[in-house]
Short mmCIF file of C-alpha atoms in Angstrom, two decimals:
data_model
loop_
_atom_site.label_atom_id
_atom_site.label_comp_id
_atom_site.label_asym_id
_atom_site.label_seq_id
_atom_site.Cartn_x
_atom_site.Cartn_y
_atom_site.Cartn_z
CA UNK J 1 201.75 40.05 75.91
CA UNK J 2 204.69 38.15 77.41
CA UNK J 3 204.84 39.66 80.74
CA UNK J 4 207.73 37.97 82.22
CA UNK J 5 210.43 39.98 81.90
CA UNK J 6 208.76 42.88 84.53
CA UNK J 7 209.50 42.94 88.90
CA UNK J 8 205.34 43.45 89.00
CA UNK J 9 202.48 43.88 87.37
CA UNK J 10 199.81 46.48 88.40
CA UNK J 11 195.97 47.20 87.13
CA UNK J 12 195.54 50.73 87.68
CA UNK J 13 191.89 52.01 87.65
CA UNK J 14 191.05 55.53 88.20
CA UNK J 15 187.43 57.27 88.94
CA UNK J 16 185.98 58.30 84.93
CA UNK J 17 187.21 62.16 85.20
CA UNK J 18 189.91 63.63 83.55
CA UNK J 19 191.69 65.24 86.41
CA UNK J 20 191.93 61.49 87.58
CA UNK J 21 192.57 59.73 84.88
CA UNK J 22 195.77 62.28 84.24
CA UNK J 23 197.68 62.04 87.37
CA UNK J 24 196.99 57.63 87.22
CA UNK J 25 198.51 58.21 83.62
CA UNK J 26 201.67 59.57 84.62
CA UNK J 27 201.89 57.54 87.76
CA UNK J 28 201.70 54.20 85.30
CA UNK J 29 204.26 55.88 83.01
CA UNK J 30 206.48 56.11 86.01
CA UNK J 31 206.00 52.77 87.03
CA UNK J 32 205.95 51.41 83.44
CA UNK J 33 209.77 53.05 83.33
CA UNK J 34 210.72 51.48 86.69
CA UNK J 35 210.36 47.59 85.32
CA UNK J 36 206.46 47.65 86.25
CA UNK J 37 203.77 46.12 83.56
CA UNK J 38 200.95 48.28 83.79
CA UNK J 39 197.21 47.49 82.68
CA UNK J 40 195.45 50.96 82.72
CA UNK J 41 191.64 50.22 83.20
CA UNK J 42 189.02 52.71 81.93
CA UNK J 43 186.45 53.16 80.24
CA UNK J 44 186.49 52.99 76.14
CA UNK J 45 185.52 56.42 75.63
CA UNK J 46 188.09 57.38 78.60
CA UNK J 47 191.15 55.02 76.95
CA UNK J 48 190.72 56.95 73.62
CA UNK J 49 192.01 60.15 75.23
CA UNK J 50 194.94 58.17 76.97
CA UNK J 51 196.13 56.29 73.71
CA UNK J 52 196.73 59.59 72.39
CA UNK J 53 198.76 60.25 75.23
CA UNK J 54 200.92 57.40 75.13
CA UNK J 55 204.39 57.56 73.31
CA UNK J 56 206.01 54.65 71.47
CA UNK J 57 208.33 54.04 74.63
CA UNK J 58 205.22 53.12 76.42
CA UNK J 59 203.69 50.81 74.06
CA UNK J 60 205.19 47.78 75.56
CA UNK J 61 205.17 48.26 79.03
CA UNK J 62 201.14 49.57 79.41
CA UNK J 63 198.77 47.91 77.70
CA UNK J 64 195.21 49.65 77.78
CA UNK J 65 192.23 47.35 79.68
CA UNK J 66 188.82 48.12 78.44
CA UNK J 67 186.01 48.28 81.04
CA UNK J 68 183.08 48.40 79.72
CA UNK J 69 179.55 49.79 81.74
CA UNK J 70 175.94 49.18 80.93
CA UNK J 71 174.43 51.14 77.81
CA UNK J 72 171.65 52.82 78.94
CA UNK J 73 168.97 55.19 77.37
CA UNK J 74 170.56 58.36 78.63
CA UNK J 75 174.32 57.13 79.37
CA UNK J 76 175.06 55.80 76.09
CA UNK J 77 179.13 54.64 76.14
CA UNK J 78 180.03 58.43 74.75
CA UNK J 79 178.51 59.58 78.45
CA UNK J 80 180.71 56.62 80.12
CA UNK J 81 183.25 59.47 81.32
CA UNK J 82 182.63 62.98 82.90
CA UNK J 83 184.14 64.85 80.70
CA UNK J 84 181.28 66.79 78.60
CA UNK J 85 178.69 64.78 80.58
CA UNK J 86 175.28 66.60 81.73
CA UNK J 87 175.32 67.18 85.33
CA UNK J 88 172.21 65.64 85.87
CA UNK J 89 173.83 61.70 84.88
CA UNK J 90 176.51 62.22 87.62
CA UNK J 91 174.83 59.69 90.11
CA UNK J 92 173.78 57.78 86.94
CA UNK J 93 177.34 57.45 86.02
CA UNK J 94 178.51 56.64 89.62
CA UNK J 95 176.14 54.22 89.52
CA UNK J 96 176.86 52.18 85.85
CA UNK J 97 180.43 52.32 87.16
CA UNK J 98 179.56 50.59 90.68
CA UNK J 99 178.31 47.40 88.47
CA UNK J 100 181.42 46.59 87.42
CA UNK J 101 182.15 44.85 90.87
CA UNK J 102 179.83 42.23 89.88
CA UNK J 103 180.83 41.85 86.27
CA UNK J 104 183.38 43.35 84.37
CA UNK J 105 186.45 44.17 87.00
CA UNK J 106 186.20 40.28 88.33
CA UNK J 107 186.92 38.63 84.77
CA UNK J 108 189.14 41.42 84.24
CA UNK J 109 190.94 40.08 87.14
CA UNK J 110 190.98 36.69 86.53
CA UNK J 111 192.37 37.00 83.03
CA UNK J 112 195.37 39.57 83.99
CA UNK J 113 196.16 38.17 87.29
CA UNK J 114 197.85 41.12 88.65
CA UNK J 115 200.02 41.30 91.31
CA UNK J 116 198.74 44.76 92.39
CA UNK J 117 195.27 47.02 92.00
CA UNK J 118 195.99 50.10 92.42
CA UNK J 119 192.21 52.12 92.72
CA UNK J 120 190.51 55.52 93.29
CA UNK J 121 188.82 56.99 96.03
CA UNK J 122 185.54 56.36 95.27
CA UNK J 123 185.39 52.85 94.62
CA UNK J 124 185.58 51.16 97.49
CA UNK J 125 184.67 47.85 96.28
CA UNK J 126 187.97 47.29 93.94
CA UNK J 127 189.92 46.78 96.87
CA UNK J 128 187.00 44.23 97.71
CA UNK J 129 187.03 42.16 94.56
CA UNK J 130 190.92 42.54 94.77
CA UNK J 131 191.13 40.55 97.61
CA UNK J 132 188.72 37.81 96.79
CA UNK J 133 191.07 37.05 94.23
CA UNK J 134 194.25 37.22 96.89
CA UNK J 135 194.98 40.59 95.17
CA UNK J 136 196.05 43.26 97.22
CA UNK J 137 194.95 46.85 96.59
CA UNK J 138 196.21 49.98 97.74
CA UNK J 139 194.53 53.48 97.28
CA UNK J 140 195.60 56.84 95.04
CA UNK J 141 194.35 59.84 95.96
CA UNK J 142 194.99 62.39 93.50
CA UNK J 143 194.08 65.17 96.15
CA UNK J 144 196.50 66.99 98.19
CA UNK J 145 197.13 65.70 101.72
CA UNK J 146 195.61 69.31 103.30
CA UNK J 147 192.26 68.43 101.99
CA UNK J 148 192.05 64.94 102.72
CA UNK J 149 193.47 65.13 106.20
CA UNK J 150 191.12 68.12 106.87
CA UNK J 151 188.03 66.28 105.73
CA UNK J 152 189.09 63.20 108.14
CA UNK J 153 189.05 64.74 110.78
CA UNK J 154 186.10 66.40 110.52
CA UNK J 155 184.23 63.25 110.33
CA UNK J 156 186.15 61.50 112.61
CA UNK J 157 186.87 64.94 115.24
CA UNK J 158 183.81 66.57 115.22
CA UNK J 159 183.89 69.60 116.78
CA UNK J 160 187.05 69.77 117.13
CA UNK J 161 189.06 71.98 115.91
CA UNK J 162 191.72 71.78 112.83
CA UNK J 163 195.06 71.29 114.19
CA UNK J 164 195.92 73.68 111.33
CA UNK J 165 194.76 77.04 112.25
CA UNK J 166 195.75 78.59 108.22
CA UNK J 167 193.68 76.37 106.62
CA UNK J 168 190.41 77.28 108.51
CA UNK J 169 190.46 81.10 108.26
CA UNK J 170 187.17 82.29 106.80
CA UNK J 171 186.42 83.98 103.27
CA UNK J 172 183.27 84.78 101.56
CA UNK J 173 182.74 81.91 99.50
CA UNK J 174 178.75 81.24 97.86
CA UNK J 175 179.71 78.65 95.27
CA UNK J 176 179.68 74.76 96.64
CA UNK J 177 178.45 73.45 93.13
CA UNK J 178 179.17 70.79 91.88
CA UNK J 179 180.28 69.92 88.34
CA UNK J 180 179.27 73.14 87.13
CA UNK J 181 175.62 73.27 88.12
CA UNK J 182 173.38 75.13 90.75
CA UNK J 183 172.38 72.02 92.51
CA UNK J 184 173.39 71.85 96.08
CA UNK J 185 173.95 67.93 97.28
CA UNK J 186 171.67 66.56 99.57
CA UNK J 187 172.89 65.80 103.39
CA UNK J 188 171.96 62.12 102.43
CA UNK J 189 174.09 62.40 99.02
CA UNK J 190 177.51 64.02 101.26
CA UNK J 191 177.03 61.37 103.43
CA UNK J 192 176.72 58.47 100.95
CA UNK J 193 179.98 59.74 99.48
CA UNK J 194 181.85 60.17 102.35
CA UNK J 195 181.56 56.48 102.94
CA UNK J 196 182.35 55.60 100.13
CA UNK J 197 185.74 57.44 100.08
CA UNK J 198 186.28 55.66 104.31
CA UNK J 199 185.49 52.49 103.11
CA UNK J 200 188.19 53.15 100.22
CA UNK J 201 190.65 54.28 102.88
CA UNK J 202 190.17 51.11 105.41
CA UNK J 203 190.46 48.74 102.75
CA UNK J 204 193.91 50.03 101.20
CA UNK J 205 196.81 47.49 102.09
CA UNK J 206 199.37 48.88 104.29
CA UNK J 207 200.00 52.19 102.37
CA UNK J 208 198.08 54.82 100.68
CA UNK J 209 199.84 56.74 97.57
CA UNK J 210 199.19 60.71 97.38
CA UNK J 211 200.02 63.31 94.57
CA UNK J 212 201.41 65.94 96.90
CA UNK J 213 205.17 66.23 98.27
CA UNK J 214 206.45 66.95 102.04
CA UNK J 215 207.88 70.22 100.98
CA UNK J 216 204.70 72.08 100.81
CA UNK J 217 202.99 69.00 102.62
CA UNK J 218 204.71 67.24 105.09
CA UNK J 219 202.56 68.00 108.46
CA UNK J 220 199.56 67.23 106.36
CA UNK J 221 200.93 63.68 105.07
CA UNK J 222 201.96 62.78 108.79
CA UNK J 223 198.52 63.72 110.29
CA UNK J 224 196.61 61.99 107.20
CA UNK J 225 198.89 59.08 108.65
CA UNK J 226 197.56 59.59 111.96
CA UNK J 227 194.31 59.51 110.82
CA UNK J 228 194.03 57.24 108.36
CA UNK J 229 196.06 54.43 110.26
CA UNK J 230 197.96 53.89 107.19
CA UNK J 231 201.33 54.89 105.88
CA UNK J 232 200.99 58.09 103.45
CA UNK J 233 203.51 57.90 100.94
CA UNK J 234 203.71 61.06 98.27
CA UNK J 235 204.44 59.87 94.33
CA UNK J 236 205.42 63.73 93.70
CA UNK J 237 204.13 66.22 91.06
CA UNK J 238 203.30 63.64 88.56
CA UNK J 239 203.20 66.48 85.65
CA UNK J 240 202.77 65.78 82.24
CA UNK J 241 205.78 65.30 79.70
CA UNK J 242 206.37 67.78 77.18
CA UNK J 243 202.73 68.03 75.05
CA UNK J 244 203.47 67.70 71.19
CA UNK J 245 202.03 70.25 69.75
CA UNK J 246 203.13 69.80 65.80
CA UNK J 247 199.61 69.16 64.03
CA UNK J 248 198.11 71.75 66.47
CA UNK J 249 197.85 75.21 64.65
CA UNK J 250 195.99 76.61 67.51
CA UNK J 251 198.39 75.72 70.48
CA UNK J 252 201.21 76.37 67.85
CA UNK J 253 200.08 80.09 67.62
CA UNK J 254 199.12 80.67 71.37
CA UNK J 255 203.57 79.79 71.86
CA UNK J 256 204.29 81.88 69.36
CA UNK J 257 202.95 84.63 70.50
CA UNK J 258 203.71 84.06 74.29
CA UNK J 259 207.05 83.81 72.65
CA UNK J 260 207.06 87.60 71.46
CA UNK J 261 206.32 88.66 74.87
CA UNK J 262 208.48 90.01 78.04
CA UNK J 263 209.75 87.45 80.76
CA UNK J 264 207.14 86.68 83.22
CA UNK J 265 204.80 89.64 81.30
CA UNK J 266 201.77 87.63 81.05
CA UNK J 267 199.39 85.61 83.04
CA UNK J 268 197.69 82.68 82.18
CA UNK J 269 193.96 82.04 83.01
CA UNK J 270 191.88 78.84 82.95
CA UNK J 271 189.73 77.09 85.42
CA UNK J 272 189.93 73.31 84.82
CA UNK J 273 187.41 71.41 82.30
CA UNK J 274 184.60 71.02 85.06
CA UNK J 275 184.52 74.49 86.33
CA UNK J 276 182.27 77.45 84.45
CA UNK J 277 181.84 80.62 85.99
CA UNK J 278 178.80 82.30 85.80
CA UNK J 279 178.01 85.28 83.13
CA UNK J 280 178.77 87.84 86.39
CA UNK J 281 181.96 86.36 86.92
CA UNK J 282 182.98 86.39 83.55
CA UNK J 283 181.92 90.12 83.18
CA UNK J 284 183.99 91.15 86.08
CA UNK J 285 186.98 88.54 85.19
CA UNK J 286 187.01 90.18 81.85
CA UNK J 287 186.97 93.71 83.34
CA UNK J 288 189.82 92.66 85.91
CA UNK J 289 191.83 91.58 82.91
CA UNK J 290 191.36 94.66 81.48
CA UNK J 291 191.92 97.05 84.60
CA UNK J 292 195.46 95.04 85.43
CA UNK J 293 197.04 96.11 82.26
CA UNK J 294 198.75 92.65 82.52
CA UNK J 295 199.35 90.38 79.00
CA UNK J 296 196.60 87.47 79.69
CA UNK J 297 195.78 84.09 77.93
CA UNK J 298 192.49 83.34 79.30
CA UNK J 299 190.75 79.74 78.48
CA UNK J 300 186.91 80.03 78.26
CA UNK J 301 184.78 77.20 78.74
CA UNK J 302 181.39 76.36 78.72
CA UNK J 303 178.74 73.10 79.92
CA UNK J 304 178.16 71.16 76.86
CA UNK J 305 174.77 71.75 75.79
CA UNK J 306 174.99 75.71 76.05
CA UNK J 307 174.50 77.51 72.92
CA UNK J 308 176.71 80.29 74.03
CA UNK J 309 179.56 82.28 72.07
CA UNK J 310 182.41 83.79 73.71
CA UNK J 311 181.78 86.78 72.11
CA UNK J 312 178.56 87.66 73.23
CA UNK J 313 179.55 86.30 76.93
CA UNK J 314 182.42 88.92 77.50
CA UNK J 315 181.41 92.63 77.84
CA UNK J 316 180.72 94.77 74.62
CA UNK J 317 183.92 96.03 72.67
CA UNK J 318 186.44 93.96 75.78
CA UNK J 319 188.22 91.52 72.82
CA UNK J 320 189.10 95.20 70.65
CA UNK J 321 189.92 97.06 73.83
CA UNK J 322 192.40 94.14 74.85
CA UNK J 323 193.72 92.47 72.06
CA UNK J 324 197.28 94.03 71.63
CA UNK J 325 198.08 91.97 75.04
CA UNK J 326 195.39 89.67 75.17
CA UNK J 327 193.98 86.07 74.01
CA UNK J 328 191.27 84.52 74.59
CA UNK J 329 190.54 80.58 73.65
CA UNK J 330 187.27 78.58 73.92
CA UNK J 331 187.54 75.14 75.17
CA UNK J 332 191.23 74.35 75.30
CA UNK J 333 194.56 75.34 75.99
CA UNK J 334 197.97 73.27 76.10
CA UNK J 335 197.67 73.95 79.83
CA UNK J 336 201.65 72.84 80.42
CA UNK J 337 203.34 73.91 77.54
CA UNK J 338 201.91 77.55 78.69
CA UNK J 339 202.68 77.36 82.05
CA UNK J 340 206.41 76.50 81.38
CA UNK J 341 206.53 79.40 78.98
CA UNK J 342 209.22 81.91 80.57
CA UNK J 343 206.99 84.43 80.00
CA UNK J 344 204.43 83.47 81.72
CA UNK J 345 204.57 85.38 85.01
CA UNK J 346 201.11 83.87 86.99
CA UNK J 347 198.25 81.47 87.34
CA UNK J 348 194.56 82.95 87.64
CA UNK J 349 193.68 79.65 88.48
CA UNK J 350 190.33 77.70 90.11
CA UNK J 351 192.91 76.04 92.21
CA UNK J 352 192.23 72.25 91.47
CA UNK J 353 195.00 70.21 92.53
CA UNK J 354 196.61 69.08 88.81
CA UNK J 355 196.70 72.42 88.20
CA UNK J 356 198.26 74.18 91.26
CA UNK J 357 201.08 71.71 91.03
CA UNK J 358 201.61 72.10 87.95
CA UNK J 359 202.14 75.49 88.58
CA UNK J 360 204.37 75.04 91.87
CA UNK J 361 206.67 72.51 89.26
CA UNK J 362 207.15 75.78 87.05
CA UNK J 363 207.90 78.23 89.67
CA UNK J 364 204.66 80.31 88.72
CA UNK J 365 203.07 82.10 91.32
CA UNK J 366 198.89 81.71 91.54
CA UNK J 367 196.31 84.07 91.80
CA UNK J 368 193.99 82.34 93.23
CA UNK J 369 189.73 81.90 92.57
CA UNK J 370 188.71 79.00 93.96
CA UNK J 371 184.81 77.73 92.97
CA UNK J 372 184.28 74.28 94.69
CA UNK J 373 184.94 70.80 96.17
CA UNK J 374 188.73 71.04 97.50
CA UNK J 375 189.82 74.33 96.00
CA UNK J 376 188.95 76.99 98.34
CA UNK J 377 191.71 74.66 101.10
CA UNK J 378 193.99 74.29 98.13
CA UNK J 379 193.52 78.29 98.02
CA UNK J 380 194.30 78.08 101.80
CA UNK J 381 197.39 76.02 101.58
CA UNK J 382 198.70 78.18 98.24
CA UNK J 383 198.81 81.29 100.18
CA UNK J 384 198.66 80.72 103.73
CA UNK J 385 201.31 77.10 104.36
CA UNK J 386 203.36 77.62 100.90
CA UNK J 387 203.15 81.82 100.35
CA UNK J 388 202.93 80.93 96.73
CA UNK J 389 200.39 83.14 95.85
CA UNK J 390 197.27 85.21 96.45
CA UNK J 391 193.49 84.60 97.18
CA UNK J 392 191.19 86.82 95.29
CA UNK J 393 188.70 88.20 98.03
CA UNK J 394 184.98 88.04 96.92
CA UNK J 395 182.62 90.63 98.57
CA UNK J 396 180.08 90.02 101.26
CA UNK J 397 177.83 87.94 99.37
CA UNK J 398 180.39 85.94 97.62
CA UNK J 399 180.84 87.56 94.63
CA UNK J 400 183.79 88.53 92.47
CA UNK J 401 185.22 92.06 92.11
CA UNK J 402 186.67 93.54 88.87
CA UNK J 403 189.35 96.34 91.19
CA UNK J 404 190.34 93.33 93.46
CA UNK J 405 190.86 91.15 90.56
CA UNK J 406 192.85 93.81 88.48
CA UNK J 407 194.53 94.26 92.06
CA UNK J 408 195.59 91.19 92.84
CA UNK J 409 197.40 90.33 89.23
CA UNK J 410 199.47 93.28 89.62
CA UNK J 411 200.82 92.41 92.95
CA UNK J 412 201.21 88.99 92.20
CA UNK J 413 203.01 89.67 88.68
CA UNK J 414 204.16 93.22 88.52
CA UNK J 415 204.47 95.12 91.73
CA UNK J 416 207.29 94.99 94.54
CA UNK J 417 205.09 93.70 97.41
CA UNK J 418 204.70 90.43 95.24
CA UNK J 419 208.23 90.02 95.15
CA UNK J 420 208.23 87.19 97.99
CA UNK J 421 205.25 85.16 96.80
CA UNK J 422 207.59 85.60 93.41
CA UNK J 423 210.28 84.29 94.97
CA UNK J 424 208.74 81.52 97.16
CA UNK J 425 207.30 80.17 93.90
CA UNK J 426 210.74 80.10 92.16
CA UNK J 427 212.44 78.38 95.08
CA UNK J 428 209.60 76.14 95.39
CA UNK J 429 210.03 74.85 91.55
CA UNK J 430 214.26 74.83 92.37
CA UNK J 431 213.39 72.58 95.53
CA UNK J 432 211.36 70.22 93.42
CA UNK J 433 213.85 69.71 89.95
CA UNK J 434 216.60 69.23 92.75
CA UNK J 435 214.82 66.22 94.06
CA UNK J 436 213.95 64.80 90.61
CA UNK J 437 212.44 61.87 91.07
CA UNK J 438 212.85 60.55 94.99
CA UNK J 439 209.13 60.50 96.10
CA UNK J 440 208.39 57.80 93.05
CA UNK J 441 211.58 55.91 93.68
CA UNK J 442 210.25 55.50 97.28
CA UNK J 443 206.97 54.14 96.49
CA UNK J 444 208.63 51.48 93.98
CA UNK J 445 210.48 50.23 97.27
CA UNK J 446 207.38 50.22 99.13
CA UNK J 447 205.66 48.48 96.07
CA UNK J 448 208.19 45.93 95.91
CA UNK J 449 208.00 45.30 100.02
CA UNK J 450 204.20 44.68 99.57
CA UNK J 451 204.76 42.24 96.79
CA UNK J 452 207.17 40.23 98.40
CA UNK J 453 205.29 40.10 101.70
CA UNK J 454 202.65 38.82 99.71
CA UNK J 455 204.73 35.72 98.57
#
């Protein structure tokens, strides 16, 4: 591929999970529109998800690296990605992926020669390799700027407290799981991890890219700065284009009948592809559908390896009861199309980052049930920093409630106290299409800057 033509050209490599891989997508397509050659690193199994993603107008401005892992008894290449994979090869995986600093991402290197890496948080030794080769590197953290900062300065401030009063206030909260298991991490395993994502800090060049923005952000991105010594710059929402949906008969029919219902009528519920509540929470989930008397989509998902049906996981008789105003999909759901949908009217919502800016970019307020990781602060920051929507309180023991559920999606979609979280979410999505593209325009300056110092 004659390359010559382009201002740079970038390798970006994300971590192996989806909700990484989609915001580095969008970033390259940005890029790739900007006069930037793009090599998109990933796994096979990983790459055959993103080619499906990629329109023609892309075809000559990213080209699709292949990074291939060790095959392994029980991480054959189908498991090289976490999407589907068993909880119990997460470290495996982390691990397979680490040996690529010592053989795959060097010759990768050496035959690209890009003029840029641009890597994930928890792979601190791309930046490494990077620079052997007189690369530089500079981190992408597809987290919000709230979490990050707040999980700085814990390690770095302990015992101090949060200069951010909001985004500390207690609620019940039981679940820390991770990847949709049981298992709590060791203190050994936290700590590995959050070394691995300081070293990945220290060694970015210069700058470190964010998927956030200053309007709901901008105190967070300045003390992230502070903290992290670097500059913070923000790339923006980084949502996905329009989804084409024309050889889709399932997405086709969940739009057409959205597109039978009232303006803002109906909310839309789905926690992320890594998430699974528990059969108690979808009992009283179901139940708080039902009590709100609200239209609902609701996504159901499952670990792979369950032999469960939907039906016999919701409570006896809910799918007649409901299904004049409701739907409810196992597995997937065109997650954007939906939430653009005027009638959509909320976001029951786990809270993961992708998805709560996604939201904020339509103007649709969330109802929010966090589960793990970074959600419950994304939770914090929703309600408390950008009063664009609601926390569902558990009960003392961490548990969810079927009346505060029901309670919570009528004031958030229906009744007159939710007018202002209404409103805040509307202005919030004006605010954002006014500004169109500025965030990515800045970090192609800053791009550019670091190239040519490099000269």
């Amino acid at each position: 591929m004659d390359t010559r033509g382009y201002s740079m050209k970038v390798l970006v490599q994300p971590w192996l999970a989806y909700g990484h891989i989609s915001p580095y997508l969008e970033l390259a397509k940005k890029l790739s529109e900007r006069n930037f050659y793009i090599y998109f690193c990933s796994t096979p199994i990983n790459l055959s998800t993103v080619r499906k993603k990629l329109d023609h107008k892309y075809l000559l401005s990213i080209q699709l690296v292949e990074l291939h892992l060790p095959s392994l008894p029980d991480l054959p290449p189908s498991h090289h990605t976490t999407n589907g994979l068993p909880a119990h090869l997460m470290t495996t995986l982390k691990t397979a992926f680490d040996t690529a600093a010592n053989s795959d991402f060097p010759e990768i290197l050496r035959t690209l020669t890009p003029d840029l890496v641009i890597y994930d948080q928890n792979q601190p030794w791309a930046p490494a390799v990077a620079s052997s080769h007189n690369i530089p590197a500079i981190q992408f953290l597809t987290f919000g700027a709230a979490v990050v900062s707040f999980g700085l300065h814990m390690f770095k401030n302990p015992g101090e407290a949060f200069p951010y009063p909001e985004m500390t206030r207690s609620r019940n909260f039981k679940r820390s799981t991770v990847h949709g298991t049981g298992k709590q991490p060791s203190g050994d395993e936290i700590m590995k991890e959050v070394h691995r994502f300081l070293e990945s800090v220290n060694r970015s060049c210069d700058i470190i890219l964010v998927k956030s923005f200053r309007e709901i952000e901008g105190k967070y991105i300045d003390y992230l700065s502070t903290l992290a010594e670097k500059k913070i710059l923000p790339v923006g929402p980084l949502v996905e284009d329009r989804v084409d949906m024309s050889e889709d008969e399932n997405s086709k029919d969940i739009i057409q009948w959205l597109d039978k219902k009232e303006k803002s009528s109906t909310v839309f519920v789905s926690f992320g592809s890594e998430c699974f509540l528990t059969k108690e929470e979808i009992e009283e989930l179901a139940y708080g559908l039902e009590l709100s008397q609200v239209n609902f989509i609701w996504v159901v998902r499952f670990p792979v390896g369950e032999n469960v049906s939907v039906d016999l996981a919701l409570p006896e008789g809910f799918l007649g009861r409901v299904k004049e105003r409701g739907i409810v999909v196992e597995g997937w759901a065109p997650q954007v199309e939906i939430l653009r949908h005027s009638s959509i009217g909320g976001f029951v919502s786990h809270c993961g980052w992708n998805s709560a800016i996604e939201s904020m970019k339509f103007g649709v307020p969330i109802i929010g049930v966090p589960m793990q990781i970074d959600q419950p602060l994304n939770a914090r920051l929703i309600e408390e920093t950008a009063g664009i929507g609601v926390e569902v309180r558990r009960d003392e023991s961490g548990g969810l409630q079927r009346e505060e559920i029901a309670q919570v999606i009528r004031r958030v979609v229906v009744e007159k106290d939710g007018e202002g979280v209404r409103t805040n979410a509307r202005k919030l999505s004006e605010s954002m299409g006014l500004k169109k593209e500025e965030e990515i325009d800045g970090v192609v300056d800053e791009l550019l800057r670091l190239f040519r110092k490099g000269k």
